[in-house]
XYZ file of C-alpha atoms in Angstrom:
642
model
C 22.487 17.576 -36.316
C 23.577 20.185 -33.750
C 26.245 22.693 -34.679
C 28.687 24.207 -32.171
C 26.413 26.970 -31.019
C 26.155 28.438 -27.538
C 24.245 30.849 -25.374
C 26.009 33.145 -22.935
C 24.347 34.101 -19.685
C 25.427 36.936 -17.402
C 24.002 38.146 -14.122
C 25.032 40.782 -11.650
C 23.640 42.085 -8.388
C 24.523 45.298 -6.585
C 26.948 43.411 -4.346
C 28.530 41.575 -7.283
C 29.391 44.831 -9.045
C 31.759 45.768 -6.212
C 33.502 42.413 -6.558
C 34.751 43.027 -10.069
C 32.097 40.866 -11.788
C 30.473 43.633 -13.856
C 28.256 42.679 -16.770
C 30.769 44.061 -19.258
C 33.636 42.079 -17.705
C 31.578 38.856 -17.742
C 30.434 39.339 -21.333
C 33.935 40.113 -22.559
C 35.403 37.033 -20.862
C 32.675 34.723 -22.207
C 33.024 36.041 -25.756
C 36.773 35.485 -25.611
C 36.206 31.897 -24.474
C 33.644 31.281 -27.220
C 36.050 32.627 -29.815
C 38.860 30.444 -28.410
C 36.649 27.323 -28.607
C 35.321 28.303 -32.045
C 31.735 28.512 -30.768
C 29.020 30.547 -32.453
C 27.061 32.707 -29.953
C 23.409 32.178 -30.858
C 21.996 34.300 -28.036
C 22.926 36.499 -25.097
C 20.882 36.622 -21.910
C 21.434 39.070 -19.072
C 19.774 39.657 -15.689
C 21.018 42.947 -14.256
C 20.634 43.574 -10.533
C 18.893 40.220 -9.922
C 19.520 37.948 -6.948
C 20.728 34.414 -7.590
C 18.904 32.788 -4.689
C 16.073 31.646 -6.981
C 15.414 31.469 -10.713
C 12.052 33.130 -10.019
C 12.454 36.816 -10.742
C 15.180 36.281 -13.364
C 13.232 36.713 -16.601
C 16.226 36.416 -18.943
C 17.322 33.161 -17.316
C 13.819 31.731 -17.652
C 13.670 32.874 -21.265
C 16.963 31.109 -21.967
C 15.610 27.842 -20.510
C 12.461 28.201 -22.600
C 14.517 28.729 -25.742
C 16.549 25.616 -24.927
C 13.432 23.502 -24.337
C 11.892 24.690 -27.605
C 15.208 23.932 -29.356
C 14.993 27.340 -30.947
C 18.672 27.549 -31.923
C 19.713 23.913 -31.321
C 22.688 24.943 -29.208
C 25.317 22.669 -27.637
C 26.610 24.844 -24.766
C 25.639 27.468 -22.209
C 28.531 29.656 -21.060
C 28.530 31.428 -17.693
C 31.312 33.365 -15.958
C 31.057 31.450 -12.643
C 28.620 28.865 -11.294
C 27.359 31.475 -8.822
C 26.183 33.528 -11.821
C 24.077 30.530 -12.906
C 22.467 30.426 -9.469
C 23.109 30.154 -5.735
C 20.246 27.801 -4.842
C 21.502 24.218 -5.200
C 18.068 22.794 -5.985
C 17.440 25.372 -8.736
C 20.910 24.786 -10.200
C 20.393 21.026 -10.381
C 16.916 21.333 -11.846
C 18.170 23.710 -14.533
C 21.198 21.512 -15.229
C 18.919 18.502 -15.642
C 16.938 20.407 -18.252
C 20.163 21.181 -20.124
C 21.185 17.529 -19.982
C 17.819 16.372 -21.346
C 18.330 18.600 -24.377
C 21.986 17.538 -24.709
C 23.297 20.963 -23.750
C 26.469 21.235 -21.625
C 27.169 23.962 -19.066
C 30.620 25.563 -18.964
C 31.591 27.808 -16.037
C 34.639 29.582 -17.457
C 36.289 30.895 -14.273
C 35.415 27.804 -12.177
C 36.643 25.410 -14.888
C 33.460 23.342 -14.615
C 32.386 21.567 -17.778
C 29.387 19.269 -17.389
C 30.586 17.144 -20.317
C 33.723 16.075 -18.363
C 34.022 13.584 -15.451
C 35.311 16.331 -13.147
C 32.374 18.559 -13.947
C 29.934 15.735 -13.324
C 31.552 15.058 -9.951
C 31.015 18.671 -8.956
C 27.361 18.402 -9.921
C 27.033 15.167 -7.919
C 28.270 17.012 -4.828
C 25.687 19.702 -5.509
C 23.017 17.000 -5.702
C 23.942 15.853 -2.194
C 23.713 19.432 -0.953
C 20.227 19.789 -2.458
C 19.124 16.526 -0.858
C 20.292 17.753 2.555
C 18.306 20.949 2.020
C 15.166 18.959 1.278
C 15.665 16.762 4.362
C 16.107 19.847 6.529
C 12.816 21.246 5.255
C 11.044 17.994 6.184
C 12.610 17.928 9.653
C 11.581 21.538 10.237
C 8.021 20.748 9.140
C 7.730 17.793 11.551
C 9.300 19.835 14.340
C 6.723 22.571 13.772
C 3.919 20.014 13.886
C 5.228 18.545 17.145
C 5.643 22.013 18.638
C 2.013 22.820 17.921
C 0.930 19.627 19.676
C 3.166 20.419 22.643
C 1.338 23.735 22.912
C -1.979 21.864 22.960
C -3.032 22.886 19.441
C -4.494 20.692 16.708
C -1.651 19.835 14.270
C -3.921 19.667 11.240
C -5.573 16.968 9.142
C -9.166 15.663 9.261
C -10.892 16.507 12.537
C -12.023 13.498 14.639
C -15.728 12.649 14.846
C -17.402 15.042 17.265
C -15.286 18.034 16.262
C -14.814 20.468 13.387
C -11.635 22.290 12.459
C -12.253 26.056 12.541
C -9.261 28.299 11.868
C -7.039 25.269 12.529
C -8.540 24.730 15.984
C -10.932 21.995 17.147
C -14.506 23.098 17.898
C -17.216 20.739 19.180
C -19.893 19.609 16.713
C -22.953 19.369 19.044
C -24.919 16.570 17.293
C -21.877 14.338 16.882
C -20.664 15.088 20.410
C -23.985 13.804 21.821
C -23.435 10.493 20.006
C -19.895 10.270 21.381
C -21.304 10.670 24.898
C -23.911 7.996 24.147
C -21.220 5.565 23.045
C -19.260 6.040 26.273
C -22.294 5.889 28.545
C -23.824 2.788 26.950
C -20.502 0.969 26.953
C -19.925 1.443 30.696
C -23.486 0.346 31.505
C -23.862 -3.080 33.108
C -24.698 -4.960 29.878
C -22.709 -2.708 27.552
C -20.446 -4.252 24.892
C -18.715 -3.042 21.745
C -21.066 -4.937 19.436
C -24.037 -4.033 21.606
C -23.342 -0.295 21.358
C -23.118 -0.428 17.547
C -26.312 -2.499 17.243
C -28.225 -0.228 19.641
C -27.261 2.922 17.713
C -28.310 1.403 14.378
C -31.572 -0.024 15.734
C -32.516 3.341 17.219
C -32.140 5.296 13.994
C -28.709 6.830 14.540
C -26.284 7.207 11.637
C -23.139 9.165 10.817
C -21.829 11.051 7.804
C -18.503 9.870 6.399
C -17.030 11.199 3.142
C -20.350 12.783 2.268
C -22.357 9.568 2.723
C -24.656 8.383 5.489
C -23.218 5.243 7.092
C -24.207 2.896 9.961
C -22.243 2.602 13.186
C -19.846 -0.340 13.336
C -17.841 -2.247 15.909
C -14.592 -0.689 14.614
C -16.006 2.838 14.832
C -17.093 2.287 18.442
C -13.591 1.013 19.317
C -11.985 4.053 17.667
C -14.147 6.473 19.641
C -13.650 4.700 22.967
C -9.858 4.549 22.572
C -9.264 8.119 21.380
C -7.946 10.314 24.250
C -8.928 13.467 22.373
C -12.467 13.134 23.765
C -11.316 13.816 27.318
C -9.122 16.726 26.302
C -5.793 15.053 25.484
C -3.621 15.129 22.377
C -1.205 12.349 21.488
C 1.638 12.223 18.973
C 3.115 8.971 17.549
C 0.447 6.838 19.235
C -0.409 4.789 16.168
C 1.060 1.351 15.466
C 1.735 -0.409 12.182
C 0.051 -3.492 10.776
C -2.828 -3.492 13.241
C -0.525 -3.510 16.226
C 1.626 -6.413 15.029
C 4.617 -4.102 14.705
C 4.710 -1.548 17.457
C 5.771 2.012 16.967
C 9.289 2.472 18.361
C 9.042 6.277 18.485
C 8.338 8.040 21.757
C 4.634 8.686 22.373
C 3.864 12.233 23.491
C 0.686 13.075 25.447
C -0.240 16.652 26.301
C -3.251 18.574 27.548
C -5.124 20.014 24.578
C -6.566 23.489 24.393
C -9.783 22.111 22.829
C -12.931 21.463 24.873
C -13.385 17.879 26.098
C -16.589 15.986 25.255
C -16.492 13.475 28.121
C -15.360 13.759 31.731
C -12.152 12.302 33.135
C -14.215 10.022 35.380
C -16.121 8.515 32.437
C -12.870 8.107 30.498
C -11.319 6.145 33.378
C -14.418 3.906 33.700
C -14.126 3.029 30.009
C -10.386 2.336 30.364
C -11.000 -0.052 33.261
C -13.721 -1.937 31.418
C -11.689 -2.101 28.177
C -8.752 -3.533 30.115
C -10.932 -6.092 31.917
C -12.617 -7.196 28.670
C -9.307 -7.499 26.839
C -8.098 -9.968 29.490
C -11.307 -12.007 29.203
C -11.046 -12.082 25.411
C -7.454 -13.297 25.286
C -7.065 -16.518 23.314
C -6.913 -19.497 25.649
C -6.752 -22.058 22.860
C -4.520 -22.010 19.809
C -2.997 -18.708 20.911
C -0.648 -18.701 17.918
C -3.426 -19.280 15.406
C -4.168 -16.340 13.095
C -6.680 -16.372 10.263
C -4.503 -16.197 7.179
C -6.829 -14.732 4.557
C -9.142 -12.386 6.490
C -9.826 -9.306 4.384
C -8.230 -10.773 1.253
C -11.231 -12.898 0.319
C -13.934 -10.643 -1.110
C -17.647 -10.977 -0.599
C -19.350 -11.955 -3.915
C -22.239 -9.589 -3.107
C -20.742 -6.368 -1.715
C -17.058 -6.795 -2.600
C -15.827 -6.129 0.942
C -13.283 -8.349 2.679
C -14.581 -11.451 4.466
C -13.546 -11.862 8.090
C -12.797 -14.971 10.131
C -15.345 -16.371 12.548
C -15.686 -19.539 14.582
C -18.552 -21.624 15.889
C -17.981 -23.564 19.101
C -21.085 -25.624 20.006
C -21.676 -27.165 23.404
C -21.867 -30.969 23.568
C -24.912 -31.441 25.790
C -24.545 -35.225 25.896
C -20.964 -35.483 27.138
C -20.034 -31.992 28.210
C -17.362 -29.817 26.714
C -17.540 -28.603 23.133
C -17.737 -30.076 19.662
C -14.869 -29.431 17.258
C -14.624 -25.682 16.540
C -15.767 -24.763 13.067
C -13.795 -21.872 11.560
C -15.078 -20.041 8.546
C -14.973 -16.796 6.547
C -18.088 -14.651 6.325
C -19.114 -11.139 5.315
C -18.928 -8.810 8.306
C -21.418 -6.450 6.673
C -24.119 -9.090 7.097
C -23.775 -8.692 10.853
C -25.963 -6.435 12.926
C -22.892 -4.945 14.618
C -21.783 -3.692 11.217
C -25.166 -2.195 10.368
C -26.087 -5.134 8.107
C -25.554 -3.452 4.761
C -25.040 -6.734 2.870
C -27.465 -9.631 2.443
C -24.854 -12.345 1.740
C -24.924 -14.865 4.606
C -23.074 -17.812 3.014
C -19.912 -18.931 4.869
C -16.731 -20.639 3.639
C -14.838 -23.302 5.553
C -11.587 -21.663 6.612
C -9.394 -24.773 6.500
C -10.666 -25.671 3.046
C -10.083 -22.206 1.557
C -6.650 -21.810 3.200
C -5.493 -25.170 1.872
C -6.827 -24.425 -1.619
C -5.000 -21.072 -1.813
C -1.775 -22.676 -0.562
C -1.973 -25.354 -3.268
C -2.601 -22.785 -6.010
C 0.394 -20.671 -4.965
C 2.638 -23.739 -4.661
C 1.939 -24.529 -8.323
C 1.910 -20.940 -9.609
C 5.524 -20.958 -10.866
C 4.551 -23.708 -13.349
C 1.589 -21.792 -14.768
C 2.347 -20.741 -18.397
C 0.496 -17.393 -18.212
C 2.341 -16.450 -15.029
C 5.668 -17.211 -16.709
C 4.707 -14.893 -19.568
C 3.753 -12.112 -17.102
C 7.160 -12.353 -15.407
C 8.952 -12.321 -18.752
C 7.084 -9.153 -19.789
C 7.937 -7.465 -16.476
C 11.635 -8.320 -16.811
C 11.985 -6.244 -19.976
C 14.477 -6.694 -22.780
C 17.943 -5.468 -23.637
C 16.557 -2.071 -24.594
C 15.078 -1.426 -21.120
C 17.918 0.914 -20.053
C 17.419 3.113 -23.093
C 13.648 3.034 -22.624
C 13.962 4.161 -18.983
C 16.304 6.980 -19.972
C 13.795 8.145 -22.553
C 10.977 8.073 -19.972
C 13.054 10.063 -17.481
C 13.878 12.626 -20.129
C 10.221 13.133 -21.045
C 9.161 13.420 -17.383
C 11.866 15.971 -16.658
C 10.777 18.022 -19.659
C 7.202 18.068 -18.409
C 8.419 18.905 -14.899
C 10.273 21.895 -16.245
C 7.232 23.132 -18.132
C 5.089 22.701 -15.009
C 7.722 24.616 -13.012
C 7.717 27.398 -15.570
C 3.909 27.609 -15.496
C 4.004 27.657 -11.682
C 6.420 30.594 -11.712
C 4.306 32.410 -14.272
C 1.140 31.988 -12.223
C 3.024 33.031 -9.086
C 4.042 36.275 -10.755
C 0.480 36.773 -11.985
C -0.764 36.250 -8.427
C 1.700 38.783 -7.038
C 0.660 41.370 -9.615
C -3.089 41.210 -8.897
C -4.659 44.520 -7.978
C -5.867 44.131 -4.398
C -8.246 47.059 -4.886
C -9.986 45.422 -7.829
C -13.594 44.245 -7.388
C -12.632 40.915 -8.975
C -9.571 40.397 -6.761
C -11.032 37.544 -4.674
C -12.387 35.712 -7.712
C -9.143 36.119 -9.676
C -7.081 35.068 -6.663
C -9.131 31.871 -6.178
C -8.939 31.047 -9.887
C -5.156 31.355 -10.020
C -4.721 29.524 -6.739
C -6.845 26.636 -7.999
C -4.641 26.347 -11.093
C -1.539 26.473 -8.905
C -2.885 23.651 -6.723
C -3.403 21.554 -9.845
C 0.181 22.208 -10.933
C 1.563 21.225 -7.528
C -0.445 17.983 -7.635
C 0.835 17.195 -11.116
C 4.436 17.969 -10.142
C 4.146 15.629 -7.167
C 2.896 12.845 -9.452
C 5.754 13.459 -11.866
C 8.347 13.448 -9.081
C 7.065 10.091 -7.810
C 7.118 8.640 -11.326
C 10.625 9.963 -11.893
C 11.828 8.461 -8.622
C 10.442 5.026 -9.495
C 11.850 5.043 -13.011
C 15.262 6.128 -11.721
C 15.342 3.076 -9.484
C 14.278 0.796 -12.303
C 16.906 2.367 -14.547
C 19.581 1.726 -11.930
C 18.418 -1.856 -11.538
C 18.557 -2.425 -15.281
C 22.084 -1.002 -15.452
C 23.353 -3.218 -12.639
C 21.615 -6.322 -13.971
C 19.776 -6.979 -10.675
C 16.419 -8.570 -11.397
C 13.955 -9.012 -8.587
C 11.788 -10.947 -11.039
C 14.175 -13.897 -10.885
C 13.892 -13.872 -7.092
C 10.093 -14.100 -7.348
C 10.378 -17.161 -9.547
C 12.827 -18.875 -7.172
C 10.716 -18.068 -4.105
C 7.576 -19.554 -5.645
C 9.404 -22.678 -6.791
C 10.415 -23.283 -3.163
C 7.268 -21.855 -1.571
C 6.349 -24.937 0.469
C 9.806 -25.251 2.023
C 9.838 -21.575 3.070
C 6.208 -21.637 4.225
C 6.778 -24.555 6.608
C 9.420 -22.570 8.528
C 7.052 -19.670 9.261
C 4.688 -19.139 12.150
C 1.047 -18.175 11.629
C 1.645 -14.432 11.863
C 4.456 -14.516 9.290
C 2.322 -16.543 6.889
C -0.538 -14.071 7.213
C 1.729 -11.107 6.488
C 3.395 -12.976 3.631
C 0.056 -13.457 1.873
C -0.705 -9.755 2.279
C 2.535 -8.824 0.565
C 1.664 -10.496 -2.738
C -2.111 -11.109 -2.810
C -4.366 -8.152 -3.549
C -7.658 -9.988 -3.340
C -9.278 -13.423 -3.717
C -12.637 -13.776 -5.428
C -14.861 -16.742 -4.570
C -18.025 -18.224 -6.049
C -21.290 -17.367 -4.236
C -21.883 -21.100 -3.828
C -19.689 -24.156 -4.160
C -19.518 -25.346 -7.784
C -20.495 -28.908 -8.860
C -16.823 -29.931 -8.967
C -16.269 -28.479 -5.481
C -14.454 -25.371 -6.698
C -14.620 -22.373 -4.370
C -11.884 -20.092 -5.722
C -12.921 -17.957 -8.689
C -9.763 -15.868 -9.192
C -6.704 -14.625 -7.292
C -5.269 -11.169 -7.972
C -1.521 -11.129 -7.299
C 0.771 -8.096 -6.884
C 4.304 -9.302 -6.284
C 6.630 -6.718 -4.666
C 9.702 -5.609 -6.611
C 12.430 -3.711 -4.779
C 15.007 -2.510 -7.237
C 18.611 -2.563 -6.183
C 17.930 -5.090 -3.400
C 17.590 -8.854 -3.164
C 14.099 -10.106 -2.402
C 13.685 -13.106 -0.127
C 10.573 -14.656 1.302
C 11.671 -13.285 4.705
C 11.749 -9.715 3.358
C 8.249 -10.255 1.954
C 6.929 -11.462 5.319
C 8.609 -8.664 7.319
C 8.495 -5.821 4.791
C 7.983 -2.379 6.324
C 8.651 -0.107 3.342
C 6.545 0.067 0.230
C 8.138 -1.731 -2.742
C 9.375 0.270 -5.703
C 6.936 -1.518 -7.975
C 4.512 -4.427 -8.055
C 4.051 -7.027 -10.775
C 0.337 -7.697 -11.143
C -1.152 -10.963 -12.361
C -4.712 -12.299 -12.243
C -5.103 -16.081 -12.095
C -8.441 -17.306 -13.424
C -9.043 -20.364 -11.253
C -11.638 -21.736 -13.663
C -8.667 -22.605 -15.917
C -6.844 -24.382 -13.079
C -7.462 -27.947 -11.904
C -9.647 -28.093 -8.812
C -7.424 -28.251 -5.736
C -7.342 -31.251 -3.450
C -8.838 -29.174 -0.644
C -11.781 -28.110 -2.802
C -12.295 -31.598 -4.218
C -12.443 -33.127 -0.730
C -15.875 -34.726 -0.621
C -18.402 -35.270 2.159
C -19.592 -38.725 3.126
C -22.857 -38.095 1.286
C -20.992 -37.149 -1.908
C -18.817 -40.277 -1.693
C -21.901 -42.463 -1.199
C -23.614 -40.852 -4.192
C -20.528 -41.327 -6.403
C -20.209 -45.036 -5.493
C -23.902 -45.642 -6.100
C -23.858 -43.851 -9.439
C -20.753 -45.614 -10.790
C -21.105 -49.114 -9.310
C -24.674 -49.447 -8.052
C -23.341 -50.334 -4.593
C -24.562 -48.778 -1.366
C -21.851 -48.065 1.187
C -22.169 -46.913 4.782
C -20.449 -44.041 6.568
C -18.698 -46.652 8.729
C -17.164 -48.337 5.666
C -16.013 -45.020 4.206
C -14.376 -44.038 7.531
C -12.629 -47.438 7.681
C -11.135 -47.023 4.209
C -10.100 -43.420 4.827
C -8.260 -44.467 7.989
C -6.682 -47.449 6.258
C -5.119 -45.226 3.588
C -4.018 -42.469 5.925
C -6.808 -39.909 5.403
C -7.659 -37.967 8.555
C -11.301 -38.479 9.499
C -11.251 -36.402 12.686
C -12.804 -37.260 16.011
C -16.205 -38.902 16.255
C -18.144 -36.721 18.667
C -21.347 -38.795 18.716
C -19.918 -42.305 19.109
C -21.724 -44.524 21.658
C -20.467 -44.746 25.214
C -19.818 -48.493 24.877
C -18.161 -50.110 21.852
C -20.111 -52.889 20.148
C -18.535 -56.299 20.375
C -18.391 -56.733 16.632
C -17.578 -54.008 14.092
C -18.411 -55.003 10.483
C -15.460 -54.959 8.077
C -15.879 -53.352 4.643
C -16.034 -55.998 1.863
C -13.288 -55.871 -0.788
C -15.682 -54.914 -3.619
C -17.010 -51.967 -1.669
C -13.501 -51.006 -0.552
C -12.366 -50.818 -4.200
C -15.456 -48.775 -5.089
C -14.771 -46.345 -2.209
C -11.115 -46.085 -3.297
C -12.232 -45.125 -6.820
C -14.444 -42.405 -5.352
C -11.633 -41.075 -3.169
C -9.351 -40.924 -6.217
C -12.027 -39.080 -8.197
C -12.237 -36.484 -5.436
C -8.417 -36.287 -5.291
C -8.376 -37.528 -1.723
C -6.169 -40.405 -2.877
C -3.554 -40.272 -5.615
C -4.167 -42.255 -8.807
C -1.272 -44.636 -8.099
C -2.619 -45.722 -4.687
C -2.879 -49.537 -4.709
C -5.213 -51.822 -2.798
C -3.786 -53.092 0.511
C -4.493 -56.578 1.745
C -6.058 -56.718 5.213
C -3.819 -57.854 8.080
C -3.972 -61.580 8.706
C -4.848 -61.004 12.360
């Protein structure tokens, strides 16, 4: 148990001495206060002639913090003459105060009457927190302003150099081999038979490849588009040109275009030819049918062979007998099987889009009733001790942050004290700098963790549980889903589905879905709705993950939907009866099952259409129930008297 012990800290600079705050005067006043409060002085720390703008360079102050963190004397208070003696940098003050709080040590500023254990003292520190936050925001604004200024001057603002260039001394320099390929892409595209897919296929077929992240990769449709649409290749630089969510949400910030100081790879004339052709092709490729239709699960469904996201495709075959087209077949397939993607995957199986979409919808509609999902939500909600647990986590993170800060300062001093004339100077400098980089990375990770836990802690204190909102949303999923357009549904799925795994081939029971990996967004301190999921712009504070093994779930109605051949085989196996496609179609129509349009029906109707006998109708009904195309309580309907 802590006794009433304290440390006293004094600091004076040359300027402060003329203001009547001499070390002797500070020490005398602090000792009088300690005596008045019956506090035992366990240590005295003094920085003479040291600036208060940063704790770096104040060895006694740093030593005091180290002694507190090691609980050397198990003190309860730190006494300072005025808060300005503790420090003048708001961020440093708050960081040091947080360390004191984690070790249950209170700060008392005698002349300022600030006591961190009192409500008034805490209010003062809260104001200081706001000041520190403003300082951090100003730093960020200044950084972005500097980046924009460099672009306005035509210079490269930093980051990975685009294909065709290298960054040398923070300036773009042409990479000859890559630049030749860039020219090839432009020239082949503007040729008479040039196309985006055609350019990628031609490059791959003629032995060209590119290096990305240290690996040799084929040219793809997306890469060709990126090169053709990047104005940097004809000497321009653009700022804020990117859009969010693949162009679905446009960037509202002003786009800046300037003349770069780097050397262009292509001519202005060639650039304009490409722009004209891109514009003309985009008009030709606009959707003329089902313009509001968007493939819901593209990219979420993973290829069983290579693990990449499947993309949506469609097959529209010409009806040579009657003109026009047959019904469009939409499906998901692996893009890496295509030549335009360099064909790096051998998986050519396709999945019916309507069937997979319907199956996923049915699984999600029933997810709230799944026992394992209920347990996952209960675990995420936490118990009554969650507030205390979060406080403990924050305390431990702040302790580690302080130690990382102390090590950073120590290495910084070591770096400053290196002998520039030493033969080992470069090697020693690189070694220390590498360790410093590691510390900065670790501190960034800790700051992010601390930020997330703070939000969770606040949520736990206020009793706001986003988990309950998730449960309510899923229980009413169908009602919400029906009010959304295709684009909103697509974005909704992307907010809470990480990936969908499918079987390489359809299983005997018709099952396609193997597992669905969920990651439900949790935004602490705010109310989640299905609308916020579908239109979310900011990253959530946390995600609740859950993997549904679909082998433990009843086959969905969409997956169980059988073909005519499967229905015939089922009837024959269970009753010994042979039924025709015509009879099956009659029964499906009779009981309200959509059979689609018959594209190959004869030009003239026959005078007499045979009617399915009752025995065969009952057998077909049993098959439809087995494949979940009819519910079990569907009863036989008598034929109309007419």
